[in-house]
Every structure is written in C-alpha cells, then in structure tokens.
C-alpha cells in the first residue's frame, strides 16, 4: 500500500494558561498495520494529539483510517495481523498491553465510536439504560445535558434503538462516549448520516468539548471542509490532498486555526410544529416521459412501538428512473425504504409492483425473486456476513433467487463483480479484508444478483470519501440506464442528489413536506426542513 502521511506544522501551544505546552495524550510513531500475508493494511502513520485539541484523520476509502483508529484501542483486524512502530495513548503502549491491562485501559482512558454504532447498542435497553450502562453514577440532569449535546431531546431517554433512525442511533452512541468523560475520544465518521445543520452543530460541540475537558479527539470524516474547520491538526492517509490550503514553509499542511463556536442544540420543540404543517402532495413521478410505473405506493403509514413515523406517503417509480428521498435524521427515510422492501411489519397503505398488488408489511424478498425489490443498507460491515467470502455472499442470491446452476456460479460471480467495477480476485476475500468502498460495492452486487426491478439505496455513500461516493453514484446511474432499474436513493449529500436524481421528495417528521424537480427544489426551497439540509 502506498501511504503518504502529512500533518500540520502548527501545534496549539496554550492549554490552561499562556505559554503552557499541552501534553500529548496520543503519540503515534511510524505505525504500520500488516496483514497475515505481510500486506500493508494501514500506515506508516506518525502524529501527536495534545490535550485540548482535535485531530482529523482523512484520506480516501481504503486508506486505512479505521484500522489506525482501532489500533489505538489495541484492536487489530485479525489475530494474525501485526504492527511495526509504536502507539502510546494516555501514557500506555497499547500494542504491548496484555488482555486484562487492555480492558482496564479502555474503561479508564479511551472511548471509541465506530462507523456502525447501532450494532453496539443493546436493542432491549432504552436510551436511559444505555447511558447508565457506561455512566452508572451520572445524575438524570447529566443524561439530559449529554443528549442535548448531540441534538436529542429528553424524550429519547424512553426509546429503544429499534425506534431510532440510523442517524439517531449514531448520536446515542456518541452520547455514550461523551458521558464517560475519558481523556481520549476516537470517533470514526461521527458526522456521517446527519443533515447539514446538525453536522455543523455537533462538530462545533466536539471542538468545544476538547477545549473544555482538555481531551484529545481523533475523528475521521469525508465532509472535509467542516472537519478541517474544527481540527487543530490534519493527518492524511493515502494520496496527497490538493494544495488547499497551501503548504506552510515548514513543508507541512497549513490548517486553519479558527474554530467554529459551539452552537446551541436544535430547537427540538419546533419539529412538532413542522409536522402539523405537513401537506399531502400528489404521487411523485420521477420523469416527464410516458409512465412505465414499476412501483407505486399510496397512503403508506408506519409506526414503531406505537410511535407514528410515516404518515400517508405517496410515490411512484418508473423503470430506469431515479428518485431521491431526503430529510433530517429521524424524518422517516429508512422506515420508508424498509416498508417498500417488505421489512417493516407495522405498516399500512397499498403497494403495487408492475401493476400487481403486493402485501405491505410482509417479507417479500425471496417470495418475489427476480424482478422484485432489493434494499442496500447504509452499513455493509454489519450487512455482510463476516464468515462468508465475497463469492459465498454473491452465490447465495444467485442460487436462491436467480436459480443459477452451481456449475455456472463462478463466471456469474465474476460477471456481477465486473458490473460493480470490482476485480475477480476479490471473490476469495472476507468483508474485513475490503475497504469501505469495496464492501459497499459488494453489498450492491449482492442486490443486483437478485435482478431487481427496484433498487433501494439507504445512505450507501455516507461513510465514503467524495471521490468514491461519486463513483458509486455514477455506477448506479449506469446500472439503471443499462438494466432499466428503478432507483430510490436516500442520502444527505445534496451534491449527489443534484447530480444524479432528477426528482426528489423531502420528508420531515414522517410527512412529505416538499417534492418536485431536484434543481427547482434545491434552488428555491419553500420549507424550512429543506433549507436545513443545504447548510
């Protein structure tokens, strides 16, 4: 792996008083992570994180950001992986600690939030219990204040993870890390899956917390402008970033010194007022051509544990069309996708696939087989079975849905990998041996193996760098054109929406509040929920 690491030459020299140099809570020197076969998985990386500062770890998908972050916890990709160089966190050589010492170190000194934080939340516990699990002595006021830091109201203390959107689960996981008040915070894509205004707010809160608590924060993120604006230092893995900002005289990368001030939490009470202002537009059709409607949804409503999360949604998807569904975290986007895919059981309304009625709320993925509906989820790491190779993952839908003969599997797998622009030699690899972009393409290939008429993509680019995200969207654009597949894209990336989806609908509090031509809506939004997405 060709890895180029750069850090800023500027270091913050003040902590509690002028002229006091802050101690480095994290010190990494020449850290390289090697796979069992000696292949470089990440590094070499060298950087320092003083107390009271934020360091951004950036680089394209597959550059090793997550691997470096997890190494700071003493976690390697596999038991056979090894490292060179060193990593010191809060004075501990984390790569040399035994199992018991490592557990004690993690409890006392470091908090980590991964790219799939929902998988770490016990589905049986309410949010109050999830916070108490890591901070048993914290008073109720601290629980409420910590949720406010991540833009959640006290009402969420009573909810379980299954009642939360992906973005809300991410925020609860972040709250669990913050309430522990450890000296070191390692946050892998903490802003992914959040809309513009909320991303800006939480980023500002993290920068303020680093100063107030004298904590060291290492975070990754593909919203580079926002991440760079709060970072004291930038460590880049992979290809060298274009010269913006320009190189400093010392040869490092000059990083803006100013920080955004911590913004107040969103006005949670205003969301109820917005919900009362929802309107019911006519069904959204994604083209002006004569309609060849593949999927029609009417009066779709859904609840989770008694909470209504969708209200009377209408939409229509034509063959070869692309429709974006956008909205703030918790607006109901993922629930809508799950209802359309037949994975949400407490839904009402009507659905038609190519003019034939299909049940709402029943699992239809295998029953309908080829020509049905497939969902690609946000987190391929949790969606892909870690014990199956890529070939085994793709072979399952080819055999069960496509009825492909066993003797033809090898070349069909190679064909599908080529369709998502992956080389055939990846067929023998396991998910942990793939980059985030590669895992997302494998998840997409698995959906395509079922030869769907409708492809639902839920935030599949949120944790990818802009180049990889654009490549995934270009791939989807080619697939829908070549296969006449109807595409529904859920995303917070308005640039990708503008570039690849001619039509969109905006959800807020489970209602459609705005819809129409993408360019028109984004240029002149008429609802505050749309405007907040553009911040």
Short mmCIF file of C-alpha atoms in Angstrom, two decimals, residues 91-390:
data_model
loop_
_atom_site.label_atom_id
_atom_site.label_comp_id
_atom_site.label_asym_id
_atom_site.label_seq_id
_atom_site.Cartn_x
_atom_site.Cartn_y
_atom_site.Cartn_z
CA UNK A 91 0.92 7.09 28.58
CA UNK A 92 0.16 3.45 27.73
CA UNK A 93 1.85 1.43 25.00
CA UNK A 94 -1.45 -0.01 23.80
CA UNK A 95 0.09 -2.57 21.47
CA UNK A 96 2.06 -4.14 24.33
CA UNK A 97 -0.75 -4.45 26.93
CA UNK A 98 -1.99 -7.87 27.95
CA UNK A 99 -5.71 -8.68 27.81
CA UNK A 100 -6.57 -7.61 31.37
CA UNK A 101 -4.49 -4.43 31.24
CA UNK A 102 -6.03 -3.58 27.86
CA UNK A 103 -9.56 -3.91 29.24
CA UNK A 104 -8.67 -1.64 32.17
CA UNK A 105 -7.09 0.89 29.79
CA UNK A 106 -10.19 1.01 27.59
CA UNK A 107 -12.51 1.52 30.58
CA UNK A 108 -10.48 4.36 32.03
CA UNK A 109 -8.80 6.27 29.23
CA UNK A 110 -10.42 5.95 25.81
CA UNK A 111 -13.87 5.97 24.20
CA UNK A 112 -14.49 4.79 20.65
CA UNK A 113 -17.46 5.15 18.30
CA UNK A 114 -17.25 3.12 15.10
CA UNK A 115 -18.84 3.53 11.68
CA UNK A 116 -21.71 1.20 12.58
CA UNK A 117 -22.59 2.43 16.07
CA UNK A 118 -26.08 0.93 16.04
CA UNK A 119 -24.59 -2.56 16.29
CA UNK A 120 -23.11 -1.64 19.69
CA UNK A 121 -26.48 -0.62 21.18
CA UNK A 122 -28.37 -3.33 23.07
CA UNK A 123 -31.78 -3.44 21.32
CA UNK A 124 -33.52 -4.42 24.57
CA UNK A 125 -32.40 -1.35 26.53
CA UNK A 126 -33.89 2.11 26.45
CA UNK A 127 -31.58 5.07 25.84
CA UNK A 128 -31.59 5.95 29.56
CA UNK A 129 -30.28 2.46 30.38
CA UNK A 130 -27.74 2.61 27.56
CA UNK A 131 -26.28 5.78 29.05
CA UNK A 132 -26.41 4.43 32.60
CA UNK A 133 -24.61 1.30 31.37
CA UNK A 134 -21.43 3.35 30.79
CA UNK A 135 -22.04 6.05 33.43
CA UNK A 136 -23.93 4.40 36.31
CA UNK A 137 -23.43 7.30 38.74
CA UNK A 138 -24.44 10.08 36.37
CA UNK A 139 -27.47 12.09 37.57
CA UNK A 140 -30.54 12.47 35.35
CA UNK A 141 -29.52 16.05 34.53
CA UNK A 142 -26.23 14.80 33.06
CA UNK A 143 -28.08 12.32 30.86
CA UNK A 144 -30.31 15.12 29.56
CA UNK A 145 -27.39 17.52 29.01
CA UNK A 146 -25.40 14.87 27.15
CA UNK A 147 -28.30 14.12 24.81
CA UNK A 148 -28.64 17.86 24.18
CA UNK A 149 -25.00 17.94 23.06
CA UNK A 150 -25.89 15.55 20.23
CA UNK A 151 -29.18 17.25 19.35
CA UNK A 152 -31.63 14.88 21.05
CA UNK A 153 -34.42 15.89 23.42
CA UNK A 154 -35.07 14.22 26.83
CA UNK A 155 -37.94 12.29 25.21
CA UNK A 156 -35.37 9.98 23.64
CA UNK A 157 -34.39 8.60 27.06
CA UNK A 158 -37.51 6.42 26.90
CA UNK A 159 -36.85 4.99 23.43
CA UNK A 160 -35.13 1.80 22.38
CA UNK A 161 -32.63 1.55 19.48
CA UNK A 162 -35.27 -0.02 17.24
CA UNK A 163 -37.32 3.17 17.50
CA UNK A 164 -34.42 5.32 16.29
CA UNK A 165 -33.18 6.18 12.82
CA UNK A 166 -29.61 5.39 11.83
CA UNK A 167 -28.56 8.98 12.50
CA UNK A 168 -30.24 8.97 15.91
CA UNK A 169 -28.51 5.69 16.81
CA UNK A 170 -25.21 7.31 15.82
CA UNK A 171 -25.94 10.23 18.15
CA UNK A 172 -26.86 7.95 21.06
CA UNK A 173 -23.57 6.08 20.56
CA UNK A 174 -21.73 9.41 20.55
CA UNK A 175 -23.56 10.43 23.74
CA UNK A 176 -22.40 7.17 25.39
CA UNK A 177 -18.82 8.10 24.53
CA UNK A 178 -19.15 11.70 25.72
CA UNK A 179 -20.78 10.88 29.05
CA UNK A 180 -17.81 8.73 30.06
CA UNK A 181 -15.56 11.85 30.03
CA UNK A 182 -12.43 9.92 29.02
CA UNK A 183 -9.27 11.78 28.14
CA UNK A 184 -9.18 10.38 24.60
CA UNK A 185 -12.08 10.15 22.14
CA UNK A 186 -11.72 8.22 18.87
CA UNK A 187 -14.67 8.88 16.55
CA UNK A 188 -14.88 7.14 13.19
CA UNK A 189 -17.18 9.16 10.89
CA UNK A 190 -19.23 10.74 13.73
CA UNK A 191 -20.96 13.15 11.31
CA UNK A 192 -21.98 10.57 8.69
CA UNK A 193 -25.69 10.21 8.05
CA UNK A 194 -26.54 13.61 9.56
CA UNK A 195 -28.04 16.57 7.72
CA UNK A 196 -26.11 19.80 7.18
CA UNK A 197 -27.26 21.94 10.13
CA UNK A 198 -26.87 19.08 12.61
CA UNK A 199 -23.40 18.17 11.28
CA UNK A 200 -22.26 21.74 11.84
CA UNK A 201 -23.74 21.85 15.34
CA UNK A 202 -22.20 18.57 16.54
CA UNK A 203 -18.83 19.39 15.00
CA UNK A 204 -18.79 22.66 16.94
CA UNK A 205 -19.79 20.86 20.13
CA UNK A 206 -16.90 18.40 19.76
CA UNK A 207 -14.37 21.19 19.27
CA UNK A 208 -15.66 22.99 22.36
CA UNK A 209 -15.62 19.81 24.46
CA UNK A 210 -11.98 19.12 23.56
CA UNK A 211 -11.02 22.53 24.96
CA UNK A 212 -13.30 22.46 27.99
CA UNK A 213 -12.33 18.94 29.09
CA UNK A 214 -8.68 19.06 27.94
CA UNK A 215 -9.46 15.94 25.92
CA UNK A 216 -7.72 14.64 22.81
CA UNK A 217 -10.14 13.88 19.97
CA UNK A 218 -9.25 11.93 16.85
CA UNK A 219 -12.02 11.87 14.26
CA UNK A 220 -12.47 10.95 10.64
CA UNK A 221 -14.92 12.41 8.17
CA UNK A 222 -15.50 12.94 4.48
CA UNK A 223 -17.08 16.38 4.92
CA UNK A 224 -13.55 17.74 4.68
CA UNK A 225 -14.45 21.44 4.79
CA UNK A 226 -16.31 21.01 8.09
CA UNK A 227 -13.81 18.58 9.61
CA UNK A 228 -10.88 20.82 8.69
CA UNK A 229 -12.61 23.86 10.17
CA UNK A 230 -12.60 22.36 13.69
CA UNK A 231 -9.31 20.45 13.52
CA UNK A 232 -6.08 21.65 15.09
CA UNK A 233 -4.15 19.11 13.03
CA UNK A 234 -4.83 17.01 9.95
CA UNK A 235 -3.29 13.59 9.32
CA UNK A 236 -3.85 12.39 5.78
CA UNK A 237 -3.54 8.76 4.74
CA UNK A 238 -3.33 7.96 1.06
CA UNK A 239 -2.89 10.32 -1.87
CA UNK A 240 -1.69 13.84 -1.11
CA UNK A 241 -4.50 16.36 -0.86
CA UNK A 242 -4.60 19.16 -3.47
CA UNK A 243 -2.84 22.30 -2.32
CA UNK A 244 -5.75 23.88 -0.48
CA UNK A 245 -4.87 25.26 1.98
CA UNK A 246 -1.35 25.97 0.65
CA UNK A 247 1.76 24.29 2.08
CA UNK A 248 3.37 26.01 5.03
CA UNK A 249 7.05 26.99 4.86
CA UNK A 250 7.94 24.02 7.05
CA UNK A 251 6.61 21.62 4.44
CA UNK A 252 3.54 20.52 6.39
CA UNK A 253 -0.05 21.38 5.63
CA UNK A 254 -1.25 24.71 6.97
CA UNK A 255 -4.50 24.22 8.84
CA UNK A 256 -6.92 26.99 9.65
CA UNK A 257 -6.56 27.93 13.32
CA UNK A 258 -10.04 29.29 13.85
CA UNK A 259 -12.79 27.13 15.28
CA UNK A 260 -16.50 27.32 14.90
CA UNK A 261 -18.18 28.31 18.13
CA UNK A 262 -20.32 25.65 19.74
CA UNK A 263 -23.85 26.13 18.54
CA UNK A 264 -26.90 25.54 20.72
CA UNK A 265 -28.77 22.26 20.24
CA UNK A 266 -31.54 22.27 17.63
CA UNK A 267 -34.91 23.51 18.78
CA UNK A 268 -36.46 20.09 19.24
CA UNK A 269 -39.87 21.53 20.07
CA UNK A 270 -40.10 23.09 16.62
CA UNK A 271 -40.31 19.67 14.94
CA UNK A 272 -43.82 19.08 16.23
CA UNK A 273 -44.95 22.38 14.78
CA UNK A 274 -43.42 21.40 11.47
CA UNK A 275 -45.21 18.06 11.49
CA UNK A 276 -48.56 19.80 11.81
CA UNK A 277 -47.72 21.75 8.66
CA UNK A 278 -47.17 18.64 6.51
CA UNK A 279 -49.04 18.57 3.25
CA UNK A 280 -50.02 15.60 1.10
CA UNK A 281 -48.75 16.13 -2.45
CA UNK A 282 -49.74 14.06 -5.43
CA UNK A 283 -47.66 10.94 -6.03
CA UNK A 284 -44.11 11.79 -7.09
CA UNK A 285 -43.29 10.54 -10.56
CA UNK A 286 -39.64 10.76 -11.49
CA UNK A 287 -39.78 11.66 -15.16
CA UNK A 288 -41.86 13.50 -17.73
CA UNK A 289 -41.85 10.58 -20.17
CA UNK A 290 -44.90 8.33 -20.58
CA UNK A 291 -45.07 6.47 -17.28
CA UNK A 292 -43.99 2.85 -17.05
CA UNK A 293 -44.61 2.66 -13.32
CA UNK A 294 -42.71 -0.18 -11.69
CA UNK A 295 -43.53 0.62 -8.07
CA UNK A 296 -46.49 2.60 -6.80
CA UNK A 297 -47.05 3.41 -3.11
CA UNK A 298 -50.18 5.06 -1.76
CA UNK A 299 -51.11 6.18 1.75
CA UNK A 300 -48.08 4.50 3.32
CA UNK A 301 -48.06 4.95 7.10
CA UNK A 302 -45.93 3.18 9.68
CA UNK A 303 -45.32 3.06 13.42
CA UNK A 304 -42.52 1.80 15.65
CA UNK A 305 -43.55 0.70 19.15
CA UNK A 306 -46.57 2.95 19.00
CA UNK A 307 -44.76 5.99 17.61
CA UNK A 308 -46.02 7.03 14.18
CA UNK A 309 -43.01 7.57 11.92
CA UNK A 310 -44.64 7.77 8.46
CA UNK A 311 -47.92 9.43 7.52
CA UNK A 312 -49.76 8.89 4.21
CA UNK A 313 -46.80 8.78 1.80
CA UNK A 314 -47.49 8.55 -1.94
CA UNK A 315 -44.85 7.95 -4.62
CA UNK A 316 -44.37 6.29 -7.99
CA UNK A 317 -41.16 4.95 -9.54
CA UNK A 318 -40.82 4.38 -13.26
CA UNK A 319 -38.44 1.96 -14.95
CA UNK A 320 -34.98 3.48 -15.29
CA UNK A 321 -35.82 6.49 -13.10
CA UNK A 322 -34.01 7.86 -10.06
CA UNK A 323 -35.80 9.44 -7.10
CA UNK A 324 -34.04 10.93 -4.07
CA UNK A 325 -35.62 10.82 -0.62
CA UNK A 326 -34.03 13.39 1.68
CA UNK A 327 -34.69 14.77 5.14
CA UNK A 328 -33.16 15.26 8.57
CA UNK A 329 -32.11 12.37 10.78
CA UNK A 330 -35.29 10.74 12.11
CA UNK A 331 -37.53 12.05 9.34
CA UNK A 332 -38.63 8.51 8.39
CA UNK A 333 -36.44 7.83 5.35
CA UNK A 334 -35.08 4.43 6.40
CA UNK A 335 -38.52 3.32 7.62
CA UNK A 336 -39.95 4.19 4.20
CA UNK A 337 -37.27 2.10 2.49
CA UNK A 338 -37.94 -0.82 4.83
CA UNK A 339 -41.70 -0.62 4.17
CA UNK A 340 -41.10 -0.65 0.41
CA UNK A 341 -38.72 -3.60 0.80
CA UNK A 342 -41.23 -5.56 2.87
CA UNK A 343 -39.13 -5.46 6.03
CA UNK A 344 -41.36 -3.33 8.27
CA UNK A 345 -44.30 -5.21 9.72
CA UNK A 346 -46.44 -2.46 11.25
CA UNK A 347 -47.24 -0.52 8.08
CA UNK A 348 -50.46 0.31 6.27
CA UNK A 349 -51.35 1.56 2.81
CA UNK A 350 -51.05 -0.08 -0.59
CA UNK A 351 -48.17 -1.13 -2.85
CA UNK A 352 -48.13 -2.25 -6.47
CA UNK A 353 -45.18 -3.85 -8.27
CA UNK A 354 -45.62 -3.64 -12.05
CA UNK A 355 -49.35 -3.18 -11.51
CA UNK A 356 -49.78 -6.19 -9.23
CA UNK A 357 -50.75 -5.57 -5.60
CA UNK A 358 -48.17 -6.74 -3.08
CA UNK A 359 -48.58 -7.06 0.68
CA UNK A 360 -47.49 -4.23 2.93
CA UNK A 361 -45.53 -5.42 5.93
CA UNK A 362 -44.67 -8.96 4.76
CA UNK A 363 -41.17 -10.17 3.94
CA UNK A 364 -41.25 -10.42 0.15
CA UNK A 365 -37.58 -10.56 -0.84
CA UNK A 366 -37.37 -14.29 -1.56
CA UNK A 367 -41.02 -14.80 -2.43
CA UNK A 368 -40.95 -12.41 -5.37
CA UNK A 369 -37.48 -13.43 -6.57
CA UNK A 370 -36.09 -11.81 -9.72
CA UNK A 371 -37.86 -8.64 -10.80
CA UNK A 372 -38.62 -7.71 -7.19
CA UNK A 373 -37.35 -5.11 -4.76
CA UNK A 374 -33.90 -5.07 -3.18
CA UNK A 375 -32.57 -2.85 -0.37
CA UNK A 376 -28.91 -1.87 0.04
CA UNK A 377 -28.31 -0.59 3.56
CA UNK A 378 -26.05 2.09 4.98
CA UNK A 379 -23.63 -0.19 6.85
CA UNK A 380 -22.28 -3.02 4.69
CA UNK A 381 -19.94 -4.05 7.51
CA UNK A 382 -22.94 -5.27 9.53
CA UNK A 383 -25.00 -6.32 6.49
CA UNK A 384 -22.32 -8.68 5.11
CA UNK A 385 -21.73 -11.96 6.93
CA UNK A 386 -18.14 -11.75 8.21
CA UNK A 387 -17.76 -15.54 7.90
CA UNK A 388 -18.58 -15.60 4.18
CA UNK A 389 -16.27 -14.74 1.34
CA UNK A 390 -17.44 -12.38 -1.38
#
